[in-house]
Coordinates of C-alpha atoms in Angstrom, one line a residue:
X1 CA -30.7 -10.1 -21.5
X2 CA -32.7 -11.1 -24.5
X3 CA -36.4 -10.0 -24.5
X4 CA -39.1 -11.3 -26.8
X5 CA -41.3 -9.0 -28.6
X6 CA -44.3 -9.6 -30.6
X7 CA -44.3 -8.9 -34.3
X8 CA -46.9 -6.1 -33.8
X9 CA -44.8 -4.5 -31.1
X10 CA -41.7 -4.4 -33.3
X11 CA -43.8 -2.7 -36.1
X12 CA -45.0 -0.1 -33.7
X13 CA -41.5 0.6 -32.5
X14 CA -40.2 0.9 -36.1
X15 CA -43.0 3.3 -36.9
X16 CA -42.4 5.4 -33.8
X17 CA -38.8 5.5 -34.8
X18 CA -39.7 7.0 -38.2
X19 CA -42.0 9.7 -36.9
X20 CA -40.6 10.7 -33.5
X21 CA -38.6 13.8 -33.5
X22 CA -34.9 13.2 -33.6
X23 CA -33.2 13.9 -30.2
X24 CA -30.9 16.7 -30.1
X25 CA -27.4 16.0 -31.2
X26 CA -25.3 14.8 -28.2
X27 CA -22.6 17.3 -29.0
X28 CA -23.3 19.6 -26.1
X29 CA -20.3 18.1 -24.2
X30 CA -17.9 19.4 -26.9
X31 CA -19.4 23.0 -26.6
X32 CA -17.6 23.6 -23.2
X33 CA -13.9 24.3 -23.0
X34 CA -13.6 22.1 -20.0
X35 CA -14.9 19.1 -21.9
X36 CA -12.1 19.5 -24.4
X37 CA -9.8 19.8 -21.4
X38 CA -11.0 16.6 -19.9
X39 CA -10.9 14.7 -23.1
X40 CA -7.3 15.6 -23.3
X41 CA -6.5 13.9 -19.8
X42 CA -6.5 10.3 -21.1
X43 CA -5.0 8.0 -20.8
X44 CA -4.4 8.4 -17.1
X45 CA -2.5 6.5 -14.3
X46 CA -2.8 6.4 -10.5
X47 CA 0.4 6.4 -8.3
X48 CA -1.3 3.8 -6.0
X49 CA 0.1 2.6 -2.6
X50 CA 2.5 5.4 -2.2
X51 CA 1.6 8.7 -0.7
X52 CA -1.7 7.3 0.8
X53 CA 0.4 4.6 2.7
X54 CA 0.0 4.5 6.4
X55 CA 3.7 5.0 6.9
X56 CA 6.0 6.7 4.5
X57 CA 5.8 6.3 0.7
X58 CA 7.6 3.1 0.7
X59 CA 5.9 1.3 3.6
X60 CA 3.4 -0.3 1.2
X61 CA 6.1 -2.0 -1.0
X62 CA 6.8 0.5 -3.7
X63 CA 10.1 2.3 -4.1
X64 CA 10.5 6.0 -3.8
X65 CA 9.1 8.0 -6.6
X66 CA 11.9 9.3 -8.9
X67 CA 11.9 11.9 -11.7
X68 CA 13.1 9.1 -14.1
X69 CA 10.1 7.2 -13.3
X70 CA 7.7 10.1 -13.9
X71 CA 9.5 10.9 -17.2
X72 CA 9.2 7.2 -18.3
X73 CA 5.4 7.2 -17.4
X74 CA 5.0 10.2 -19.7
X75 CA 7.1 8.4 -22.4
X76 CA 4.7 5.6 -22.1
X77 CA 2.0 7.9 -23.5
X78 CA 0.3 8.8 -20.2
X79 CA -1.2 12.3 -20.1
X80 CA -2.5 12.4 -16.6
X81 CA -1.1 11.2 -13.2
X82 CA -3.4 11.1 -10.1
X83 CA -1.6 11.3 -6.9
X84 CA -3.7 9.6 -4.1
X85 CA -2.5 11.3 -0.8
X86 CA -3.5 10.8 2.8
X87 CA -2.9 13.7 4.9
X88 CA -4.2 12.8 8.3
X89 CA -0.9 11.3 9.8
X90 CA 1.0 14.3 8.3
X91 CA -1.0 16.8 10.1
X92 CA -0.8 18.4 13.6
X93 CA -3.4 18.8 16.1
X94 CA -6.1 21.4 16.5
X95 CA -6.6 24.3 16.0
X96 CA -4.1 24.6 13.2
X97 CA -4.0 21.1 11.9
X98 CA -0.6 22.1 10.2
X99 CA 0.6 19.8 7.5
X100 CA 4.3 18.7 7.8
X101 CA 6.3 21.1 5.6
X102 CA 8.7 18.4 4.6
X103 CA 5.8 16.3 3.3
X104 CA 4.2 19.1 1.5
X105 CA 7.6 19.9 -0.2
X106 CA 7.7 16.1 -1.2
X107 CA 4.3 16.3 -2.9
X108 CA 5.4 19.5 -4.6
X109 CA 8.4 17.8 -5.9
X110 CA 6.5 15.1 -7.6
X111 CA 3.9 17.6 -8.9
X112 CA 6.7 19.6 -10.4
X113 CA 8.3 16.5 -12.1
X114 CA 4.9 15.5 -13.6
X115 CA 4.1 19.0 -14.9
X116 CA 7.6 19.2 -16.4
X117 CA 7.0 16.0 -18.1
X118 CA 3.9 17.7 -19.8
X119 CA 1.4 15.7 -17.8
X120 CA -1.8 16.9 -16.0
X121 CA -1.9 16.2 -12.3
X122 CA -4.7 15.5 -9.8
X123 CA -4.2 15.6 -6.1
X124 CA -6.7 14.7 -3.4
X125 CA -7.7 13.6 0.0
X126 CA -7.5 9.8 -0.4
X127 CA -7.8 7.5 2.8
X128 CA -8.7 10.6 4.7
X129 CA -12.2 9.3 3.8
X130 CA -11.6 7.0 6.8
X131 CA -11.9 9.8 9.4
X132 CA -14.3 11.9 7.2
X133 CA -16.6 8.8 7.6
X134 CA -17.1 9.9 11.2
X135 CA -18.7 13.2 10.3
X136 CA -22.2 12.4 11.7
X137 CA -20.7 11.9 15.2
X138 CA -17.8 14.3 14.9
X139 CA -19.1 17.0 12.7
X140 CA -17.2 19.9 13.9
X141 CA -13.9 18.1 14.1
X142 CA -14.2 16.5 10.8
X143 CA -15.1 19.8 9.1
X144 CA -12.3 21.7 10.9
X145 CA -9.7 19.2 9.8
X146 CA -11.0 18.9 6.2
X147 CA -11.2 22.7 5.8
X148 CA -7.6 23.1 7.2
X149 CA -6.3 20.6 4.8
X150 CA -7.7 22.2 1.8
X151 CA -7.0 25.7 3.0
X152 CA -3.2 24.7 3.3
X153 CA -3.1 22.8 0.0
X154 CA -4.9 25.6 -1.9
X155 CA -2.6 28.2 -0.6
X156 CA 0.6 26.1 -1.4
X157 CA -0.4 25.6 -5.0
X158 CA -2.4 28.6 -5.9
X159 CA 0.2 29.8 -8.3
X160 CA 0.3 26.5 -10.2
X161 CA -1.3 26.3 -13.8
X162 CA -4.7 24.8 -14.2
X163 CA -2.9 21.5 -15.5
X164 CA -3.1 20.8 -11.6
X165 CA -6.5 19.6 -10.5
X166 CA -7.9 19.4 -7.0
X167 CA -10.1 16.4 -6.0
X168 CA -12.2 17.0 -2.9
X169 CA -12.1 13.5 -1.4
X170 CA -11.7 10.0 -2.6
X171 CA -14.5 7.5 -2.3
X172 CA -16.4 9.4 0.3
X173 CA -18.5 7.3 2.5
X174 CA -20.3 7.5 5.9
X175 CA -20.8 3.8 6.6
X176 CA -18.9 0.5 6.4
X177 CA -21.8 -0.6 4.2
X178 CA -20.6 0.6 0.7
X179 CA -24.0 0.1 -0.7
X180 CA -26.1 2.0 1.9
X181 CA -27.8 5.2 0.8
X182 CA -29.2 7.5 3.4
X183 CA -30.4 11.2 3.0
X184 CA -27.9 12.3 5.6
X185 CA -25.0 10.8 3.7
X186 CA -25.8 13.0 0.7
X187 CA -26.3 16.0 2.9
X188 CA -22.9 15.6 4.5
X189 CA -21.1 14.9 1.3
X190 CA -22.8 18.0 -0.2
X191 CA -21.5 20.0 2.7
X192 CA -18.0 18.8 2.2
X193 CA -18.0 19.5 -1.4
X194 CA -19.5 23.0 -1.1
X195 CA -16.9 23.9 1.6
X196 CA -14.0 22.5 -0.5
X197 CA -15.4 24.6 -3.4
X198 CA -15.6 27.8 -1.3
X199 CA -12.1 27.3 0.1
X200 CA -10.4 26.9 -3.2
X201 CA -12.2 29.4 -5.2
X202 CA -11.6 32.2 -2.4
X203 CA -8.0 31.3 -2.0
X204 CA -6.6 33.5 -4.8
X205 CA -4.1 32.9 -7.7
X206 CA -5.1 30.4 -10.3
X207 CA -7.4 28.7 -7.9
X208 CA -10.2 31.0 -9.1
X209 CA -10.3 28.8 -12.4
X210 CA -8.6 25.6 -11.4
X211 CA -10.6 22.5 -12.5
X212 CA -12.1 20.9 -9.4
X213 CA -13.1 17.2 -9.2
X214 CA -16.1 16.0 -7.2
X215 CA -16.9 12.4 -6.5
X216 CA -20.2 10.6 -6.0
X217 CA -20.8 8.8 -2.7
X218 CA -18.1 5.9 -2.6
X219 CA -17.4 7.0 -6.3
X220 CA -20.1 4.6 -7.4
X221 CA -21.9 5.2 -10.6
X222 CA -25.4 4.3 -9.2
X223 CA -28.2 6.5 -10.4
X224 CA -29.0 7.8 -7.0
X225 CA -25.5 8.8 -6.3
X226 CA -24.8 10.4 -9.7
X227 CA -28.1 12.4 -9.4
X228 CA -27.2 13.7 -5.9
X229 CA -23.7 14.9 -7.0
X230 CA -25.4 16.5 -10.0
X231 CA -27.6 18.6 -7.5
X232 CA -24.5 19.8 -5.9
X233 CA -22.6 20.8 -9.1
X234 CA -25.8 22.5 -10.4
X235 CA -26.2 24.5 -7.2
X236 CA -22.5 25.7 -7.4
X237 CA -22.9 27.2 -10.8
X238 CA -19.4 26.8 -11.7
X239 CA -18.3 25.8 -15.2
X240 CA -15.0 24.5 -14.0
X241 CA -16.3 21.5 -12.1
X242 CA -15.7 17.8 -13.1
X243 CA -17.8 14.8 -11.9
X244 CA -15.8 11.5 -11.1
X245 CA -16.6 7.9 -10.4
X246 CA -14.6 4.7 -10.4
X247 CA -15.3 1.5 -12.2
X248 CA -14.0 -2.0 -11.2
X249 CA -16.3 -4.1 -13.3
X250 CA -19.3 -6.1 -12.4
X251 CA -18.6 -7.3 -8.9
X252 CA -18.9 -11.1 -9.3
X253 CA -16.8 -11.0 -12.4
X254 CA -14.2 -8.5 -10.9
X255 CA -13.4 -10.8 -8.0
X256 CA -14.3 -14.2 -9.6
X257 CA -17.2 -15.2 -7.3
X258 CA -20.9 -16.4 -7.8
X259 CA -19.7 -18.5 -10.7
X260 CA -19.0 -15.5 -12.9
X261 CA -15.7 -16.6 -14.5
X262 CA -16.0 -14.7 -17.9
X263 CA -16.6 -11.2 -19.3
X264 CA -20.1 -12.3 -20.3
X265 CA -23.1 -10.2 -21.4
X266 CA -24.2 -9.5 -17.8
X267 CA -20.7 -8.1 -17.0
X268 CA -20.7 -6.2 -20.3
X269 CA -24.2 -4.6 -19.7
X270 CA -23.2 -3.5 -16.2
X271 CA -20.3 -1.6 -17.7
X272 CA -22.4 -0.1 -20.4
X273 CA -25.1 1.1 -18.1
X274 CA -22.7 2.7 -15.6
X275 CA -21.2 4.8 -18.3
X276 CA -24.6 5.5 -19.9
X277 CA -25.9 6.7 -16.6
X278 CA -22.9 9.0 -16.1
X279 CA -23.2 10.3 -19.7
X280 CA -26.9 11.1 -19.6
X281 CA -26.6 12.9 -16.1
X282 CA -23.4 14.8 -16.6
X283 CA -21.7 14.7 -19.9
X284 CA -24.8 15.2 -22.2
X285 CA -25.5 18.3 -20.0
X286 CA -22.1 19.8 -20.5
X287 CA -20.5 18.6 -17.2
X288 CA -17.5 16.5 -18.1
X289 CA -16.7 13.2 -16.2
X290 CA -13.4 11.5 -15.3
X291 CA -13.2 7.8 -14.4
X292 CA -10.7 8.4 -11.7
X293 CA -9.9 4.7 -11.0
X294 CA -10.6 1.6 -13.0
X295 CA -9.4 -2.0 -13.0
X296 CA -10.6 -5.3 -11.5
X297 CA -11.0 -5.6 -7.7
X298 CA -9.5 -9.1 -7.8
X299 CA -6.1 -7.6 -8.7
X300 CA -5.9 -6.4 -5.1
X301 CA -5.3 -10.0 -4.2
X302 CA -3.7 -11.4 -7.3
X303 CA -3.5 -10.7 -11.1
X304 CA -4.5 -14.5 -11.4
X305 CA -7.9 -13.9 -9.9
X306 CA -9.5 -13.5 -13.3
X307 CA -8.7 -15.7 -16.3
X308 CA -6.1 -13.9 -18.5
X309 CA -8.2 -13.9 -21.7
X310 CA -11.2 -12.5 -19.9
X311 CA -9.1 -9.8 -18.4
X312 CA -8.0 -8.7 -21.9
X313 CA -11.6 -8.6 -23.0
X314 CA -12.7 -6.4 -20.1
X315 CA -10.0 -3.9 -20.7
X316 CA -10.6 -3.8 -24.4
X317 CA -14.3 -3.0 -23.8
X318 CA -13.9 -0.5 -21.2
X319 CA -11.2 1.3 -23.3
X320 CA -13.6 1.4 -26.2
X321 CA -16.7 2.3 -24.3
X322 CA -15.2 5.1 -22.2
X323 CA -13.8 6.7 -25.4
X324 CA -17.3 6.5 -26.9
X325 CA -18.7 8.3 -23.8
X326 CA -15.8 10.8 -23.8
X327 CA -14.6 9.9 -20.4
X328 CA -10.8 9.5 -19.8
X329 CA -9.8 6.5 -17.8
X330 CA -7.2 6.5 -15.0
X331 CA -5.7 3.2 -14.5
X332 CA -5.4 2.1 -10.8
X333 CA -1.9 0.8 -10.3
X334 CA -0.7 -0.4 -6.9
X335 CA 2.6 -1.3 -8.5
X336 CA 1.3 -4.6 -10.0
X337 CA 1.0 -3.4 -13.6
X338 CA 3.9 -1.1 -14.3
X339 CA 7.0 -2.0 -12.4
X340 CA 8.6 1.0 -10.8
X341 CA 11.9 -0.6 -10.5
X342 CA 12.4 -2.0 -14.0
X343 CA 10.1 0.3 -15.9
X344 CA 8.6 -2.7 -17.5
X345 CA 4.9 -3.8 -17.9
X346 CA 4.2 -7.0 -15.9
X347 CA 1.6 -8.1 -18.5
X348 CA 2.7 -7.1 -21.9
X349 CA -0.4 -8.5 -23.7
X350 CA -2.6 -6.4 -21.2
X351 CA -0.4 -3.4 -21.8
X352 CA -0.8 -3.7 -25.5
X353 CA -4.7 -4.1 -25.2
X354 CA -4.7 -0.9 -23.2
X355 CA -2.4 1.0 -25.6
X356 CA -4.4 0.0 -28.6
X357 CA -7.6 1.1 -26.8
X358 CA -6.5 4.7 -26.7
X359 CA -7.5 5.2 -30.4
X360 CA -9.1 2.0 -31.6
X361 CA -10.3 -1.4 -30.9
X362 CA -8.6 -4.8 -30.6
X363 CA -10.1 -8.1 -31.7
X364 CA -10.4 -11.2 -29.6
X365 CA -12.1 -14.5 -29.4
X366 CA -14.5 -16.5 -27.1
X367 CA -11.3 -17.8 -25.4
X368 CA -7.5 -17.6 -25.4
X369 CA -7.4 -21.3 -24.6
X370 CA -8.3 -24.5 -26.6
X371 CA -8.4 -27.6 -24.3
X372 CA -8.0 -30.9 -26.1
X373 CA -8.3 -34.1 -24.2
X374 CA -5.4 -36.4 -24.2
X375 CA -6.3 -39.6 -26.4
X376 CA -9.2 -37.9 -28.0
X377 CA -9.9 -38.1 -31.7
X378 CA -8.5 -34.8 -33.2
X379 CA -11.2 -32.8 -35.1
X380 CA -11.4 -29.3 -36.5
X381 CA -11.9 -26.9 -33.8
X382 CA -14.0 -23.6 -33.9
X383 CA -13.2 -20.5 -32.2
X384 CA -15.6 -17.6 -32.4
X385 CA -14.0 -14.3 -33.1
X386 CA -15.0 -10.9 -31.8
X387 CA -13.6 -8.8 -34.8
X388 CA -14.7 -5.3 -33.3
X389 CA -14.6 -3.8 -36.8
X390 CA -11.1 -5.2 -37.8
X391 CA -10.1 -7.7 -40.5
X392 CA -8.3 -10.9 -39.7
X393 CA -4.8 -10.9 -41.3
X394 CA -3.0 -14.0 -40.4
X395 CA -2.4 -16.8 -37.8
X396 CA 1.1 -17.6 -36.6
X397 CA 2.6 -20.5 -34.6
X398 CA 5.7 -19.0 -33.1
X399 CA 7.3 -17.0 -35.9
X400 CA 5.8 -19.2 -38.6
X401 CA 2.9 -18.0 -40.6
X402 CA 0.4 -20.7 -40.9
X403 CA -1.5 -21.6 -44.2
X404 CA -5.1 -20.8 -44.7
X405 CA -7.0 -23.8 -46.0
X406 CA -4.5 -26.3 -44.6
X407 CA -3.9 -25.2 -41.1
X408 CA -7.0 -23.1 -40.5
X409 CA -10.0 -21.7 -42.1
X410 CA -11.9 -18.5 -41.7
X411 CA -15.7 -18.7 -42.1
X412 CA -17.2 -15.2 -41.2
X413 CA -16.2 -14.6 -37.6
X414 CA -15.3 -18.2 -37.0
X415 CA -11.7 -19.3 -36.9
X416 CA -11.5 -23.0 -37.6
X417 CA -8.2 -24.8 -36.6
X418 CA -7.8 -28.0 -38.5
X419 CA -7.2 -31.4 -37.3
X420 CA -4.0 -31.4 -39.4
X421 CA -2.7 -28.4 -37.5
X422 CA -3.6 -29.9 -34.1
X423 CA -2.0 -33.2 -35.1
X424 CA 1.2 -31.4 -35.9
X425 CA 1.4 -29.1 -32.9
X426 CA 0.0 -31.3 -30.0
X427 CA 2.2 -33.6 -28.0
X428 CA 1.3 -36.1 -25.3
X429 CA 2.6 -33.8 -22.6
X430 CA 0.0 -32.1 -20.3
X431 CA -0.2 -28.3 -20.5
X432 CA 0.3 -25.8 -23.1
X433 CA 1.8 -27.5 -26.2
X434 CA 1.8 -24.4 -28.4
X435 CA 0.7 -20.8 -28.6
X436 CA -0.8 -19.4 -31.7
X437 CA -1.1 -15.7 -32.5
X438 CA -3.9 -14.2 -34.4
X439 CA -3.2 -10.9 -36.1
X440 CA -5.7 -8.3 -37.3
X441 CA -5.8 -5.2 -39.4
X442 CA -5.7 -3.1 -36.3
X443 CA -5.3 -3.5 -32.5
X444 CA -3.5 -6.0 -30.3
X445 CA -2.8 -9.6 -31.3
X446 CA -4.8 -12.3 -29.8
X447 CA -3.0 -15.3 -28.2
X448 CA -4.5 -18.8 -28.4
X449 CA -3.0 -21.6 -26.2
X450 CA -3.4 -25.2 -27.4
X451 CA -3.6 -27.2 -24.2
X452 CA -3.4 -30.9 -23.8
X453 CA -5.4 -32.1 -20.7
X454 CA -7.1 -35.0 -19.0
X455 CA -9.8 -35.0 -16.3
X456 CA -8.1 -33.7 -13.2
X457 CA -7.8 -36.3 -10.2
X458 CA -8.6 -35.2 -6.7
X459 CA -7.0 -37.2 -3.9
X460 CA -8.5 -37.9 -0.4
X461 CA -6.7 -36.3 2.4
X462 CA -6.9 -35.1 6.0
X463 CA -5.3 -32.6 8.3
X464 CA -5.7 -29.8 10.7
X465 CA -7.8 -26.8 9.5
X466 CA -5.0 -24.3 9.5
X467 CA -2.8 -26.3 6.9
X468 CA -5.3 -28.6 5.2
X469 CA -5.0 -28.7 1.5
X470 CA -6.5 -30.9 -1.3
X471 CA -4.1 -32.9 -3.4
X472 CA -4.8 -32.6 -7.2
X473 CA -3.4 -34.1 -10.3
X474 CA -4.4 -31.2 -12.6
X475 CA -3.3 -33.0 -15.7
X476 CA -3.0 -29.9 -17.7
X477 CA -6.2 -28.3 -16.6
X478 CA -6.9 -25.2 -14.5
X479 CA -9.4 -24.4 -11.8
X480 CA -11.9 -21.9 -12.8
X481 CA -14.3 -21.7 -9.7
X482 CA -15.5 -23.9 -6.8
X483 CA -18.9 -24.6 -5.4
X484 CA -19.5 -25.7 -1.8
X485 CA -22.9 -26.8 -0.2
X486 CA -23.8 -28.7 2.8
X487 CA -25.0 -32.2 2.4
X488 CA -27.9 -31.4 4.5
X489 CA -28.8 -28.4 2.4
X490 CA -27.7 -24.7 2.1
X491 CA -24.7 -23.0 0.8
X492 CA -21.5 -23.7 2.6
X493 CA -18.7 -21.3 3.5
X494 CA -18.6 -17.5 3.7
X495 CA -20.8 -15.4 1.4
X496 CA -23.8 -17.7 1.9
X497 CA -25.8 -15.9 -0.8
X498 CA -23.9 -18.1 -3.4
X499 CA -22.6 -21.7 -3.4
X500 CA -19.6 -20.4 -5.5
X501 CA -16.8 -19.2 -3.4
X502 CA -14.4 -16.3 -4.1
X503 CA -11.1 -17.2 -6.0
X504 CA -7.9 -16.4 -3.9
X505 CA -10.0 -14.9 -1.1
X506 CA -11.4 -18.3 -0.1
X507 CA -9.4 -20.8 -2.1
X508 CA -6.7 -21.0 -4.7
X509 CA -4.9 -23.6 -6.8
X510 CA -1.1 -24.1 -6.5
X511 CA -0.1 -25.7 -9.7
X512 CA 3.6 -26.0 -8.6
X513 CA 2.8 -28.2 -5.5
X514 CA -0.3 -29.8 -7.0
X515 CA -2.9 -28.7 -4.5
X516 CA -6.0 -26.6 -4.0
X517 CA -5.6 -24.5 -0.7
X518 CA -8.2 -23.0 1.5
X519 CA -7.8 -19.7 3.4
X520 CA -8.6 -18.9 7.0
X521 CA -11.5 -16.8 5.7
X522 CA -12.9 -19.8 4.0
X523 CA -12.8 -22.0 7.1
X524 CA -14.3 -19.1 9.4
X525 CA -17.5 -19.4 7.4
X526 CA -17.7 -23.3 7.4
X527 CA -19.9 -25.0 10.0
X528 CA -19.0 -28.5 11.3
X529 CA -20.5 -31.4 9.2
X530 CA -20.3 -32.6 5.7
X531 CA -20.2 -30.5 2.6
X532 CA -20.1 -31.3 -1.2
X533 CA -17.7 -29.4 -3.4
X534 CA -17.7 -29.2 -7.1
X535 CA -14.4 -28.1 -8.8
X536 CA -15.2 -26.4 -12.1
X537 CA -12.2 -26.5 -14.5
X538 CA -11.5 -24.3 -17.4
X539 CA -11.7 -27.2 -19.9
X540 CA -15.4 -27.7 -18.8
X541 CA -14.7 -30.7 -16.5
X542 CA -16.5 -30.7 -13.1
X543 CA -15.0 -32.9 -10.4
X544 CA -16.9 -33.6 -7.2
X545 CA -15.4 -33.9 -3.7
X546 CA -16.6 -34.3 0.0
X547 CA -15.2 -32.6 3.0
X548 CA -16.2 -33.3 6.6
X549 CA -15.2 -30.7 9.2
X550 CA -15.2 -31.6 13.0
X551 CA -13.7 -28.7 15.0
X552 CA -10.2 -28.3 13.6
X553 CA -10.2 -31.7 11.9
X554 CA -10.7 -31.8 8.1
X555 CA -11.2 -34.9 6.2
X556 CA -11.5 -34.8 2.4
X557 CA -12.6 -37.9 0.3
X558 CA -12.7 -38.0 -3.5
X559 CA -15.5 -39.5 -5.3
X560 CA -13.3 -42.4 -6.5
X561 CA -12.0 -43.0 -2.9
X562 CA -15.4 -42.9 -1.5
X563 CA -16.5 -45.8 -3.8
X564 CA -13.3 -47.7 -3.7
X565 CA -12.3 -47.1 -0.1
X566 CA -8.8 -46.1 -1.1
X567 CA -6.3 -44.4 1.2
X568 CA -6.5 -40.8 2.5
X569 CA -3.5 -38.6 2.2
X570 CA -2.5 -36.9 5.3
X571 CA -1.3 -33.2 5.2
X572 CA 2.5 -32.9 6.1
X573 CA 4.0 -35.6 3.7
X574 CA 5.4 -35.0 0.2
X575 CA 2.8 -34.9 -2.7
X576 CA 3.0 -36.7 -5.9
X577 CA 5.0 -34.8 -8.6
X578 CA 2.6 -32.1 -10.2
X579 CA 1.9 -32.1 -13.9
X580 CA 2.6 -29.2 -16.2
X581 CA -0.2 -26.5 -15.9
X582 CA -2.1 -24.6 -18.6
X583 CA -2.1 -21.6 -16.5
X584 CA 0.6 -19.6 -14.6
X585 CA 0.9 -20.8 -11.1
X586 CA -0.9 -18.6 -8.4
X587 CA 1.8 -17.6 -5.9
X588 CA 1.4 -19.6 -2.7
X589 CA 0.3 -16.6 -0.7
X590 CA -2.5 -16.0 1.8
X591 CA -4.8 -13.2 1.0
X592 CA -2.8 -11.2 3.6
X593 CA 0.3 -11.7 1.5
X594 CA 2.0 -14.2 3.9
X595 CA 3.5 -17.4 2.6
X596 CA 1.1 -20.2 2.7
X597 CA 1.4 -23.2 5.0
X598 CA 3.1 -26.5 3.9
X599 CA 1.3 -28.7 1.5
X600 CA -0.2 -32.2 1.7
X601 CA 1.4 -35.4 0.9
X602 CA 0.8 -39.2 0.5
X603 CA -0.3 -41.3 3.3
X604 CA -2.8 -43.9 4.5
X605 CA -6.3 -43.5 6.0
X606 CA -6.1 -42.9 9.7
X607 CA -8.3 -44.7 12.1
X608 CA -10.9 -42.8 14.1
X609 CA -8.8 -42.9 17.1
X610 CA -5.9 -41.1 15.4
X611 CA -8.3 -38.6 14.0
X612 CA -9.8 -37.7 17.3
X613 CA -6.2 -37.5 18.9
X614 CA -5.2 -35.4 16.1
X615 CA -8.1 -33.1 16.7
X616 CA -7.2 -32.7 20.3
X617 CA -3.6 -31.9 19.5
X618 CA -4.8 -29.2 17.0
X619 CA -7.2 -27.8 19.5
X620 CA -4.2 -27.4 22.0
X621 CA -2.0 -25.8 19.4
X622 CA -4.7 -23.7 17.6
X623 CA -2.6 -20.6 18.0
X624 CA 0.1 -22.3 15.8
X625 CA -2.3 -23.3 13.1
X626 CA -4.4 -20.1 12.9
X627 CA -2.6 -17.2 11.2
X628 CA -3.6 -13.6 12.1
X629 CA -5.9 -12.5 9.4
X630 CA -4.5 -9.1 8.2
X631 CA -6.3 -6.7 5.9
X632 CA -4.6 -6.4 2.7
X633 CA -3.2 -2.8 2.3
X634 CA -5.0 -1.4 -0.8
X635 CA -4.6 2.0 -2.2
X636 CA -8.1 2.6 -3.2

């Protein structure tokens, strides 16, 4: 946020800076042995959706953990592995709450492999937070089970070296409202953490000095929650305690909602402020901090939720800023980043940005995509670079090094692609015509896609709510976000606080079939009547559309068809052939991971009678068209 200051105020601030005593050097964090220990933990990685799964370790889609995989993870450069573990369904009944010996042995096996691979290990109570949440109404039961779990874990691992850490509980909470702060929440969390500390420290062996990790309420880095955790840590007077929080980005950016489609200054400031708060409250006072999980929340549904270049910029910046604040990052990985079967990274560009961020910074640009309208006059095109302390080295098209002056120019931090280069590389085909690679003195390369596009064309269509979709000729463009408002006023659909709907959760483009599809979650929040949609595309194009909902009957009319009275496509027939897309196709999955319903096709406008009959048929067969809305299994 830019603030305006009067000239006199600026002079006063400058004068104050000259005479004000310099703050004490922020080096206290390096004075403690535990801070050095913590700084050696990065980079770190989470074995997500495995031992916290509701069944066995494979029930959420990942293969069994093997020694070969652990060894490969260490070979990738990871120094710490966090093992999220849910113990509840592996424990017996009161009064012993005995942990299944076979399960404890399996955890020990993975811990042993990790330590043998020279990694640090963190184990915790993970989705046990779901029963700990009932502490207010089931206090004695929750405390008895919690204490029994840590008594057994501490006893089992007490001879292990201090490269094994214990984390009290993952994302502790006492309400389904993750944002709600109540004094009793902090009191209950303090009681849990104090009990955890007492059990481990009194259990003998190496547990007397083992590093213990304590989380804020819901692992959120808000000031109130950080300060409350600070009170507990201060009270315990133990120099082997580590604070932790999780960071998944500025929420609208993280899930692509409320129109926040880029890693803009608001998203950047949210990150900066979160890390600064944790630094000021803990690190600067000699209490180390671990970022136990980080990533983007939208990844829980699809890696395509956030535009790829913006993902790269977010990961580059968090890697840099966490290092500045001396806080190691532990990547949250459900299995979507590092393939546990092939031992390959799913997104190599993201992988390189993360790796380069372990020691330095990578350069990037305002975008990784240059959209050029088909038939437009080709002109020199400017891309603003974010050098991040590096020097531009060269620009490649494929393996060919391009010529400065002829193919591109560099003016300060502006990369100018010449019209001659565009003329040579662009074709008349829609979609990605060429990929350039910008190389710098340090860090990861930056890809630049040259995309030929034209204004997307939305077609009118109709169909029952459960399978309705909107036919689109994408013409090389890609959908960025979608607005929905009622014609009579007010935001339409779920999350009424914003007209912009959430990508993947409410709608998603299917570039293979040429459709925009809507989820059951979207329709559940839509009232009967007419609403106006505005499709925002990544080229900057905005295309309007009108949808009328009556019961389970949906009629969509494009702006062109509304004025020309052209035919309406009916869901259930073959669509026109789709064009090449500038972005990877989003898998045609519902948020629950099920295959999406059939797509729309060409057809004629139906009469009102047919629409009414169709509506009655749909009402009679509603059970067929409505899928059961399942909660996506997430390992957080």
